[in-house]
PDB file of C-alpha atoms and ligand atoms in Angstrom:
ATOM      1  CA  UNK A 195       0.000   0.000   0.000  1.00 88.00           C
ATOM      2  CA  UNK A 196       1.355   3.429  -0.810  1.00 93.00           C
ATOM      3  CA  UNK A 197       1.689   6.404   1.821  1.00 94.00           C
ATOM      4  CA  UNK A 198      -0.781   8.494  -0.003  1.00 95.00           C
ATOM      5  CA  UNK A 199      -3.372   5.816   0.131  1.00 95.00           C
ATOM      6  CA  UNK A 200      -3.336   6.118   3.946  1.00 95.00           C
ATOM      7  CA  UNK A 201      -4.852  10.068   3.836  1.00 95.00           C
ATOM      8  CA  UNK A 202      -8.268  10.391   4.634  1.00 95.00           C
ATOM      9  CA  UNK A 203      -8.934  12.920   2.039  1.00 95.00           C
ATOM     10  CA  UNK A 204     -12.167  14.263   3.910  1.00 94.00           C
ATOM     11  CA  UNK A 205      -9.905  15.109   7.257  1.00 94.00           C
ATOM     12  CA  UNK A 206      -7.183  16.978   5.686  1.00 97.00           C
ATOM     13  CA  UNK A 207      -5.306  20.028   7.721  1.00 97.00           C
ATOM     14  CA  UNK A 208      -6.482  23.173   6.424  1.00 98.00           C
ATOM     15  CA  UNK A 209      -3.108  25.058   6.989  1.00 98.00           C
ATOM     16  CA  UNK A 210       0.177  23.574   7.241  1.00 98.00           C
ATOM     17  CA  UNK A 211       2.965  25.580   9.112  1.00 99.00           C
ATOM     18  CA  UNK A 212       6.933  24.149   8.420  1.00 98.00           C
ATOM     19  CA  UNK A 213      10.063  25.275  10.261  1.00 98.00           C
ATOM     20  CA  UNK A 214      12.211  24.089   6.656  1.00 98.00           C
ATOM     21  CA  UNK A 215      15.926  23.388   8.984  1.00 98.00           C
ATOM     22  CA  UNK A 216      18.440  21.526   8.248  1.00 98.00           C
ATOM     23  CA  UNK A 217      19.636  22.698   5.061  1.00 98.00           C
ATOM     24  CA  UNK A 218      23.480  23.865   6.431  1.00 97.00           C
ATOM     25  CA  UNK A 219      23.890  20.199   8.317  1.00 98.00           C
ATOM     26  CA  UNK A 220      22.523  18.595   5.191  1.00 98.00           C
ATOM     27  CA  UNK A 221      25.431  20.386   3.234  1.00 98.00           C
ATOM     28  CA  UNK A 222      27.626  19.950   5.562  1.00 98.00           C
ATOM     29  CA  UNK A 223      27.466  16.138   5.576  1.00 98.00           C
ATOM     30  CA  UNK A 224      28.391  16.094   1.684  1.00 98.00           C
ATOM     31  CA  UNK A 225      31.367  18.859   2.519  1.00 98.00           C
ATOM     32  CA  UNK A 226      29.882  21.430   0.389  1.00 98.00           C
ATOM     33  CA  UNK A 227      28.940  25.060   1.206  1.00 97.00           C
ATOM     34  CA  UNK A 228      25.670  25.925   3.282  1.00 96.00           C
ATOM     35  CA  UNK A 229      24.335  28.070   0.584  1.00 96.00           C
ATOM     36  CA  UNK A 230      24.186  24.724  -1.879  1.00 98.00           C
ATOM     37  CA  UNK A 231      22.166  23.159   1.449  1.00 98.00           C
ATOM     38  CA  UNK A 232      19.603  26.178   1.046  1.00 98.00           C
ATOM     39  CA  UNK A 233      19.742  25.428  -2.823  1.00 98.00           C
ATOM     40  CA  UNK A 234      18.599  21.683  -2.637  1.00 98.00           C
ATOM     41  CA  UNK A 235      15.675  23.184  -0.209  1.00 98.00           C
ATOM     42  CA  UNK A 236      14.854  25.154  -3.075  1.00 98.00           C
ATOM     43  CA  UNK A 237      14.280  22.280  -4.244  1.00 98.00           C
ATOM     44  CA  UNK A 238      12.342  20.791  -1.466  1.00 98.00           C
ATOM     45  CA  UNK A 239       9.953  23.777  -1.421  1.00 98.00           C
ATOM     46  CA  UNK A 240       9.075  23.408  -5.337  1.00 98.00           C
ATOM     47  CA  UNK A 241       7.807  19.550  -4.186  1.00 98.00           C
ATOM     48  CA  UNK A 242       6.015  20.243  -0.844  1.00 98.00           C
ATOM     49  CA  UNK A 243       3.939  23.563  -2.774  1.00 98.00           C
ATOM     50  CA  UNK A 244       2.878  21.453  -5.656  1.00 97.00           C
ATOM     51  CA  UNK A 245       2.212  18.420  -3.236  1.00 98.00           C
ATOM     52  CA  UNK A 246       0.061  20.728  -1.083  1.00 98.00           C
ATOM     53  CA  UNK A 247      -1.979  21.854  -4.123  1.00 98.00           C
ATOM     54  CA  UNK A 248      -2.281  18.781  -5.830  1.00 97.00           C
ATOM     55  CA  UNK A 249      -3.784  17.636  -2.005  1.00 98.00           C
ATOM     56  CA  UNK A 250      -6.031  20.531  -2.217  1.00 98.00           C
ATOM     57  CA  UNK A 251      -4.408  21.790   0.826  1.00 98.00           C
ATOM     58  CA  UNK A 252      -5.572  25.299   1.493  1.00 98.00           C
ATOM     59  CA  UNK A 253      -2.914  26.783   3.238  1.00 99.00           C
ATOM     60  CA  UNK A 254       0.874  26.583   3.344  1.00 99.00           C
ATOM     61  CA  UNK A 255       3.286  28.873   5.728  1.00 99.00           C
ATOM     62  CA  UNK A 256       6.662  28.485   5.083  1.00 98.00           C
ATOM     63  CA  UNK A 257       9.363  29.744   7.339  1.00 98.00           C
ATOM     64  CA  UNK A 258      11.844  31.071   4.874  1.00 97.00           C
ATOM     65  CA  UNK A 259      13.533  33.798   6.615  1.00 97.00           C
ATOM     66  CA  UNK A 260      13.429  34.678  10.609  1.00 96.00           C
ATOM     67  CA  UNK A 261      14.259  37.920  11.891  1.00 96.00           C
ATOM     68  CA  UNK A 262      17.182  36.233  14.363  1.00 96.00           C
ATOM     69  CA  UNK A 263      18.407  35.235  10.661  1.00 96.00           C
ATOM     70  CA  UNK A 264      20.239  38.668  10.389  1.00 97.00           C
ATOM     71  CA  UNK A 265      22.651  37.159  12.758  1.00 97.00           C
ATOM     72  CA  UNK A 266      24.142  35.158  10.103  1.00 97.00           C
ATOM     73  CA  UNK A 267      26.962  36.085   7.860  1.00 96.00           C
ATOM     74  CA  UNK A 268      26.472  38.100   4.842  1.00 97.00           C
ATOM     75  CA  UNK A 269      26.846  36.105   2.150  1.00 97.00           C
ATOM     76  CA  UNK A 270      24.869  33.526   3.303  1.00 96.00           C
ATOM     77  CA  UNK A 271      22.214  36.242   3.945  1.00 97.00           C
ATOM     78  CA  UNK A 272      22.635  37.744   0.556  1.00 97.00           C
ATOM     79  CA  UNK A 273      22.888  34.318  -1.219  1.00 97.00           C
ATOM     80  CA  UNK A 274      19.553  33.400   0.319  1.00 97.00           C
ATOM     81  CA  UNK A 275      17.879  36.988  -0.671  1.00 97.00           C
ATOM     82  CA  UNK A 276      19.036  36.049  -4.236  1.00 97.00           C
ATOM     83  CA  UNK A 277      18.208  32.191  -3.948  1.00 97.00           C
ATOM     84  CA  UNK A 278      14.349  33.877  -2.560  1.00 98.00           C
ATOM     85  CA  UNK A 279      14.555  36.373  -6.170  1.00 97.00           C
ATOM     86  CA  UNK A 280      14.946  33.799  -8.223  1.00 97.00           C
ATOM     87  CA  UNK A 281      12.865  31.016  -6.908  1.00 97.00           C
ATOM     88  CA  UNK A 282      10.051  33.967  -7.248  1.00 97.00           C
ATOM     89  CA  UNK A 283      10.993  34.231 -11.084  1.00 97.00           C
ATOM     90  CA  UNK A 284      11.546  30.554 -11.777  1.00 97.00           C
ATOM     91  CA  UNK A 285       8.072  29.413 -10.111  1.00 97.00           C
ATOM     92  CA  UNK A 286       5.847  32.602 -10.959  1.00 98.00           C
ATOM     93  CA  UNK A 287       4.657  30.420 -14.362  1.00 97.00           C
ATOM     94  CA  UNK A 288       4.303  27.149 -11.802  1.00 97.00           C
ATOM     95  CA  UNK A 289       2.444  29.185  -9.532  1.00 98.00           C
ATOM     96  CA  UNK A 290      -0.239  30.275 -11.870  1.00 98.00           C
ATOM     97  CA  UNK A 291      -0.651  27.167 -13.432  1.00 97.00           C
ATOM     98  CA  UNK A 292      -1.241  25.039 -10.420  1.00 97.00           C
ATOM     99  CA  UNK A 293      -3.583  28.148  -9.189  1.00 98.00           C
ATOM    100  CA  UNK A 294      -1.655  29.116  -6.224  1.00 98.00           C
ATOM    101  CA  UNK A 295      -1.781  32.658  -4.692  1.00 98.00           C
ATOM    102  CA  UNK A 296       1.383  34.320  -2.702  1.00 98.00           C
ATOM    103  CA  UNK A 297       1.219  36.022   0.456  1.00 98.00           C
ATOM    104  CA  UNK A 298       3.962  37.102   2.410  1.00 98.00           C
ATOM    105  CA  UNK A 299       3.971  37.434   6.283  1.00 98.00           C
ATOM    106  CA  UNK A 300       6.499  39.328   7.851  1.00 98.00           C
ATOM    107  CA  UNK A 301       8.235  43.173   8.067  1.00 97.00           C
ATOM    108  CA  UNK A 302       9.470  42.936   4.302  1.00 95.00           C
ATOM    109  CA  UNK A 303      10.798  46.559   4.378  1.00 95.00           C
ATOM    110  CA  UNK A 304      14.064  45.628   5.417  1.00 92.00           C
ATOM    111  CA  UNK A 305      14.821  42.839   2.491  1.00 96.00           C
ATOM    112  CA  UNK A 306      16.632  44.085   0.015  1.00 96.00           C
ATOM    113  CA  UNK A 307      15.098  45.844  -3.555  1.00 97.00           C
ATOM    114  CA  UNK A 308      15.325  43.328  -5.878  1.00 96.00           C
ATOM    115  CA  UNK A 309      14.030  40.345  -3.463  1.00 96.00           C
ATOM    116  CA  UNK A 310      11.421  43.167  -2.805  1.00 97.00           C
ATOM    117  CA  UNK A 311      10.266  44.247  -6.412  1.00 97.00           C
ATOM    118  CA  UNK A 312       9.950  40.081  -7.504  1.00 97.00           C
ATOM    119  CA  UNK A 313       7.495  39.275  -3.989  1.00 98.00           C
ATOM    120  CA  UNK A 314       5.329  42.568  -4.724  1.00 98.00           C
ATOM    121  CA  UNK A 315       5.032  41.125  -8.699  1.00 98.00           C
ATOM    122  CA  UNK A 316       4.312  37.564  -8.059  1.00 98.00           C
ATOM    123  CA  UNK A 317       2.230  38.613  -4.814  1.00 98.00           C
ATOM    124  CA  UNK A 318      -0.056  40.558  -7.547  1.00 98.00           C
ATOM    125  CA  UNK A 319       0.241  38.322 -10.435  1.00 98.00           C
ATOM    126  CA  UNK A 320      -1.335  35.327  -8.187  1.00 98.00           C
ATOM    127  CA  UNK A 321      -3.849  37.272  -6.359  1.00 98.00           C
ATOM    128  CA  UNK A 322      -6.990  36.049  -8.397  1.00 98.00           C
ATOM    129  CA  UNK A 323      -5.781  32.358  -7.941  1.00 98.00           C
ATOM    130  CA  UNK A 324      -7.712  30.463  -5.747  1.00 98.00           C
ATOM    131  CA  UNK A 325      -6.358  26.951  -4.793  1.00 98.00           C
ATOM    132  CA  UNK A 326      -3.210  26.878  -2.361  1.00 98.00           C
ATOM    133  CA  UNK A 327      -2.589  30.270  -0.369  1.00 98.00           C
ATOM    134  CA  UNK A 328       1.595  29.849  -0.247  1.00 98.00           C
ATOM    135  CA  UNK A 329       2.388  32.207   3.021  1.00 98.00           C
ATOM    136  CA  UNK A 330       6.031  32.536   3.246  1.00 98.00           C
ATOM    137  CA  UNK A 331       7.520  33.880   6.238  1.00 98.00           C
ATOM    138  CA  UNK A 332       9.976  36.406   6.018  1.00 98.00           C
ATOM    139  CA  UNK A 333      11.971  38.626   7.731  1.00 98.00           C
ATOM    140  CA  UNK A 334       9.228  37.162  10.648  1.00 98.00           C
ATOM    141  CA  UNK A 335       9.004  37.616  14.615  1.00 98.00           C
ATOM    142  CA  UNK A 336       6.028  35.501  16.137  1.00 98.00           C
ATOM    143  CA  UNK A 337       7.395  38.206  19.480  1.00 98.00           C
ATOM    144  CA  UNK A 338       7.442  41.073  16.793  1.00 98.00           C
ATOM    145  CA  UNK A 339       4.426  40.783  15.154  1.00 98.00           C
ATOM    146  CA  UNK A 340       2.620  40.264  18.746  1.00 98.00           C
ATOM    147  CA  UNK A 341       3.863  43.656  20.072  1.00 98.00           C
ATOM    148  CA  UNK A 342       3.430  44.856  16.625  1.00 98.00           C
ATOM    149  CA  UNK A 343      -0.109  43.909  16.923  1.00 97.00           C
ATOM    150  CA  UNK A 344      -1.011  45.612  20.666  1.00 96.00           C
ATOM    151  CA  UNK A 345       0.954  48.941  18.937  1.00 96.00           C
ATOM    152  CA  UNK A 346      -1.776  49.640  16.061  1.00 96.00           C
ATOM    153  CA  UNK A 347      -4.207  48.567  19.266  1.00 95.00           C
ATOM    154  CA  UNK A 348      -3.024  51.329  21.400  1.00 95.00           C
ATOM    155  CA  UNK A 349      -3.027  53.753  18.810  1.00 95.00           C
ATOM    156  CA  UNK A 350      -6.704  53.199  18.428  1.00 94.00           C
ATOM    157  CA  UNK A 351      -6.895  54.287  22.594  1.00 89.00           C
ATOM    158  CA  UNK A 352      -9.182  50.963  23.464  1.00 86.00           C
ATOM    159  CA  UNK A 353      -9.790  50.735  26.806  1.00 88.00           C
ATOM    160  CA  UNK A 354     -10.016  46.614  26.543  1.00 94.00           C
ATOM    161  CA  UNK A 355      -9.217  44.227  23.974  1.00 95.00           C
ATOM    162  CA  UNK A 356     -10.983  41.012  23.041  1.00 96.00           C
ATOM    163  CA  UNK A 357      -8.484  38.070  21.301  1.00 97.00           C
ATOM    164  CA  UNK A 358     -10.017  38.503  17.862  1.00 97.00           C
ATOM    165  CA  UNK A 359      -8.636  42.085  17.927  1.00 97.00           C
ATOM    166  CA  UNK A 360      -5.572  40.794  18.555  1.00 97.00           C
ATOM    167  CA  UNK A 361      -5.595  38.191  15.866  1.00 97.00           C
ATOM    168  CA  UNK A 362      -7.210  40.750  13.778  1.00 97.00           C
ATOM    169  CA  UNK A 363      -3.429  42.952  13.845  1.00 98.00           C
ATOM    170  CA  UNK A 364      -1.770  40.259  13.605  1.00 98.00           C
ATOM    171  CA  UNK A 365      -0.270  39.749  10.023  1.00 98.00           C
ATOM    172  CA  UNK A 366      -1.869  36.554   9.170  1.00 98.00           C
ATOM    173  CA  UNK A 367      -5.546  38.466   9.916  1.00 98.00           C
ATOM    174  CA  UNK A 368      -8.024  36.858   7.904  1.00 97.00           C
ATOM    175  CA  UNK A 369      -6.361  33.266   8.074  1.00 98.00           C
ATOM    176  CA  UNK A 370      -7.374  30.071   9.908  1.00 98.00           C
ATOM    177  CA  UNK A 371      -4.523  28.912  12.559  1.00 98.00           C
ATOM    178  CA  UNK A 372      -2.051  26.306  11.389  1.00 98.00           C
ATOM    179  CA  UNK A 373      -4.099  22.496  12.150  1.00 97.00           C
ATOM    180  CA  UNK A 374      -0.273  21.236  11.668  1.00 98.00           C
ATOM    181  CA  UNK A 375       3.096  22.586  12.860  1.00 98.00           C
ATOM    182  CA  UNK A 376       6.226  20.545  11.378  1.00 98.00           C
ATOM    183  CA  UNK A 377       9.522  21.308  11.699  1.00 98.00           C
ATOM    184  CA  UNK A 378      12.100  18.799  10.158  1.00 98.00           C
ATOM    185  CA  UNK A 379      15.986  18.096  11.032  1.00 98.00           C
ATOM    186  CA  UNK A 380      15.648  16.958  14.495  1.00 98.00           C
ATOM    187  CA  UNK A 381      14.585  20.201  16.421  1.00 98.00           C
ATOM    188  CA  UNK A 382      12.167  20.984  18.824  1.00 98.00           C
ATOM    189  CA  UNK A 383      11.346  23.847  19.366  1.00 97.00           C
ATOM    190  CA  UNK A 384       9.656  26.690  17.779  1.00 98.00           C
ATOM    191  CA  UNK A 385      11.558  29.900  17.191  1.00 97.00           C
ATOM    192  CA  UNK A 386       9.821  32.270  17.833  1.00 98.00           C
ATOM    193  CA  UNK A 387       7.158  30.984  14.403  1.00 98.00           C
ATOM    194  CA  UNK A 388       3.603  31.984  14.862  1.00 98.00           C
ATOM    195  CA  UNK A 389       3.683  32.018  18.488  1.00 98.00           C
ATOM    196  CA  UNK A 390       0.321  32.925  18.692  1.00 98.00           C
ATOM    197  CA  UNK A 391      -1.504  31.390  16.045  1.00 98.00           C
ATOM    198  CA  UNK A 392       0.010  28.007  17.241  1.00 98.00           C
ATOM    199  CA  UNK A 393      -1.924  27.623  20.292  1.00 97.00           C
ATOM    200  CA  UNK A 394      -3.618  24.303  18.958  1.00 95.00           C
ATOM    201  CA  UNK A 395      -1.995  23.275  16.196  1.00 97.00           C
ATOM    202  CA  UNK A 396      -0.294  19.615  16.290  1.00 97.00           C
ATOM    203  CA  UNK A 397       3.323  19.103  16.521  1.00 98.00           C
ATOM    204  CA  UNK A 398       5.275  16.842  14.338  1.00 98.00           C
ATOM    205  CA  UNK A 399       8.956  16.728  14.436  1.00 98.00           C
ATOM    206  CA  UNK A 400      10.792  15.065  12.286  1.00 98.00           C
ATOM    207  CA  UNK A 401      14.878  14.034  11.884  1.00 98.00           C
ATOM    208  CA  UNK A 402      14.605  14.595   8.574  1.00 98.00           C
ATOM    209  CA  UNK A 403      16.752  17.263   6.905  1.00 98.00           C
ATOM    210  CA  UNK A 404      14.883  19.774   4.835  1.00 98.00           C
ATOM    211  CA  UNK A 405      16.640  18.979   1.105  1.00 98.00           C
ATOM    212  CA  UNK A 406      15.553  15.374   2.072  1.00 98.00           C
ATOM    213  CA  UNK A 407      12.002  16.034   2.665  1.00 98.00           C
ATOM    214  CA  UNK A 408       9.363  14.810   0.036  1.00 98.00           C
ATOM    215  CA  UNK A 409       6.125  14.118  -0.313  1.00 98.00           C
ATOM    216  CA  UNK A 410       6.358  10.622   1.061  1.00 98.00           C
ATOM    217  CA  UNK A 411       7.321  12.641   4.356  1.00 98.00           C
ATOM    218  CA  UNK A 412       4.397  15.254   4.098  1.00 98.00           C
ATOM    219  CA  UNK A 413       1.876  12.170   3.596  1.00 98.00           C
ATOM    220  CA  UNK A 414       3.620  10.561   6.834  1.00 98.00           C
ATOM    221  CA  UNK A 415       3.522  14.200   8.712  1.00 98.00           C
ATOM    222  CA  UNK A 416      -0.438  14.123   7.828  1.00 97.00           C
ATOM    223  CA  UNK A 417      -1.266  10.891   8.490  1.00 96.00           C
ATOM    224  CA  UNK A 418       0.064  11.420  12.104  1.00 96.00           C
ATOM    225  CA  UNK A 419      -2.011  14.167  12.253  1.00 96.00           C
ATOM    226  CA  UNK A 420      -5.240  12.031  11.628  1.00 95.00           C
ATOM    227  CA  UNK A 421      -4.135   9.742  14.015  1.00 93.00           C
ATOM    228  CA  UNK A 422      -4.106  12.111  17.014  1.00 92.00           C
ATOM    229  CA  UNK A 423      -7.276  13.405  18.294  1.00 71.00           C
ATOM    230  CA  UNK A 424      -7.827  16.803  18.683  1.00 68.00           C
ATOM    231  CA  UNK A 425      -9.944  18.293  21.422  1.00 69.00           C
ATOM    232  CA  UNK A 426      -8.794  22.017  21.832  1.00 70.00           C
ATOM    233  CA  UNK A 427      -9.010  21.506  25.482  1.00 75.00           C
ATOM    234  CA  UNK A 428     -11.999  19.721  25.902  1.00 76.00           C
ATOM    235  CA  UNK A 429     -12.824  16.270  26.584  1.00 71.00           C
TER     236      UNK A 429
HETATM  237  C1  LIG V1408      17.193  26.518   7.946  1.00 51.02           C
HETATM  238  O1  LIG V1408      18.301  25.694   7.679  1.00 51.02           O
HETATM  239  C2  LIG V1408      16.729  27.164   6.728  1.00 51.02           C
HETATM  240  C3  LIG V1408      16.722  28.510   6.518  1.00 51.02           C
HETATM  241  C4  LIG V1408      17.187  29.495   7.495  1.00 51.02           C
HETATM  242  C5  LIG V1408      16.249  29.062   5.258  1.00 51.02           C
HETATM  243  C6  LIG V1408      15.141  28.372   4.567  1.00 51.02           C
HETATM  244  C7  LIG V1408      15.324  28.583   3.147  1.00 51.02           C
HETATM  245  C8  LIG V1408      15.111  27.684   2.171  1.00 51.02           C
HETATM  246  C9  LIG V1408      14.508  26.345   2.391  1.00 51.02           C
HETATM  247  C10 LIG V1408      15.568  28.034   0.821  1.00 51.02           C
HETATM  248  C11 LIG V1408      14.540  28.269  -0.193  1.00 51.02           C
HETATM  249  C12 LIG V1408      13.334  28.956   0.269  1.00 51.02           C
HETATM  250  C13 LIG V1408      12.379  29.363  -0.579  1.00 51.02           C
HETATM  251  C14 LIG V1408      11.113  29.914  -0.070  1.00 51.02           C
HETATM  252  C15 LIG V1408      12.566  29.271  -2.033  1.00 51.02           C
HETATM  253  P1  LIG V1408      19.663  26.021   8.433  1.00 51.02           P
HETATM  254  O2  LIG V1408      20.520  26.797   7.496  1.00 51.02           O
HETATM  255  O3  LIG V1408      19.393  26.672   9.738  1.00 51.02           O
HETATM  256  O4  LIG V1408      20.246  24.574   8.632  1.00 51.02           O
HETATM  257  P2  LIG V1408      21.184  24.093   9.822  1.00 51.02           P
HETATM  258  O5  LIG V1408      20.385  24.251  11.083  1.00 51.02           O
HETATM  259  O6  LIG V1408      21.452  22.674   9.464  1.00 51.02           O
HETATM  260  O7  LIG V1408      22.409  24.959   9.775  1.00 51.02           O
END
């Protein structure tokens, strides 16, 4: 029996949220240069966004760039900003065709022009598709966006705030939380990634590197999540 044939199709996750790590060890281990480990997860991404939208998945958040990524050294920083540009060029025709619209969630001020100029284009170009919303994560602060949030709150003087005003300022307003958090390469922990909006969602680590991650894994990652039973606190 194949993976796939495991899904119920009727009790898919809505939105999928993915720490993508691992790319530098995965590099590493073959003795080449981190930036050609962000290069095969390129790769990776291309599979899991047409996997999702062939699933009829409706939403896919992708952590692509954090804002403790800074901290890292230029070129890598710069090699990923161009690695972002071009992905956005190569896949704009991919995107359309497989009816996928681009949202990006994030403080994208700071990124540089070019990476800029190719998001706002595709961003508009895809904005009448409607089949997979791709949400990629950039220059992103789940801490950030939360006191980003309670700023344009103040500013409106309230005197009390319900949690839908909250999640109303928040930049993913409008979307339903993530059913499934995964985050691959071994880690556990979060990262400061949707802190918020992950209040429920179900957790699924797994030790596989990002570049390594297919579609085999993504069926595995959702049948787990069909497995568990969720009760958002009840009984
Ligand atoms: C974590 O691996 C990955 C990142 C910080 C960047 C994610 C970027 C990509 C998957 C590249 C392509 C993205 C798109 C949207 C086209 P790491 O470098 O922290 O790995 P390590 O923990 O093994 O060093």
């Amino acid at each position: 029996m194949l993976i796939i044939e495991k899904i119920d199709h009727s009790q898919l996750p809505k939105h999928i949220a993915v720490i993508m790590d691992g790319n530098g060890r995965w590099a590493k281990k073959r003795g080449l240069p981190r930036i050609l480990g962000h290069r095969a997860g390129e790769k990776a991404v291309r599979n899991i966004v047409e996997t999702c939208a062939k699933l009829k998945i409706k939403i896919l958040t992708l952590y692509a760039f954090s804002t403790e990524n800074w901290a890292r050294p230029k070129t890598e920083i710069n090699s990923l900003m161009v690695l972002l540009k071009t992905y956005l060029r190569k896949e704009l025709k991919n995107l359309l065709k497989n009816n996928i619209r681009l949202n990006v969630i994030g403080n994208i001020s700071k990124l540089p022009q070019g990476t800029k100029t190719e998001l706002d284009k595709v961003i508009k170009k895809t904005s009448r598709n409607s089949g997979l919303l791709l949400n990629l994560a950039l220059n992103y602060g789940g801490r950030q966006e939360i006191v980003r949030a309670v700023n344009f709150l103040l500013r409106k003087k309230l005197k009390e705030i319900k949690e839908k005003d909250l999640s109303d300022n928040l930049y993913t307003e409008g979307i339903p939380d993530p059913d499934l958090f995964i985050r691959t390469s071994g880690e556990k922990r979060l990262s400061n990634f949707l802190l918020w909006q992950l209040a429920y969602s179900e957790l699924y680590f797994t030790e596989v590197l990002w570049p390594d991650f297919n579609e085999n894994d993504l069926y595995s990652a959702i049948i787990e999540y069909q497995r568990r039973n969720r009760r958002f606190g009840g009984i």
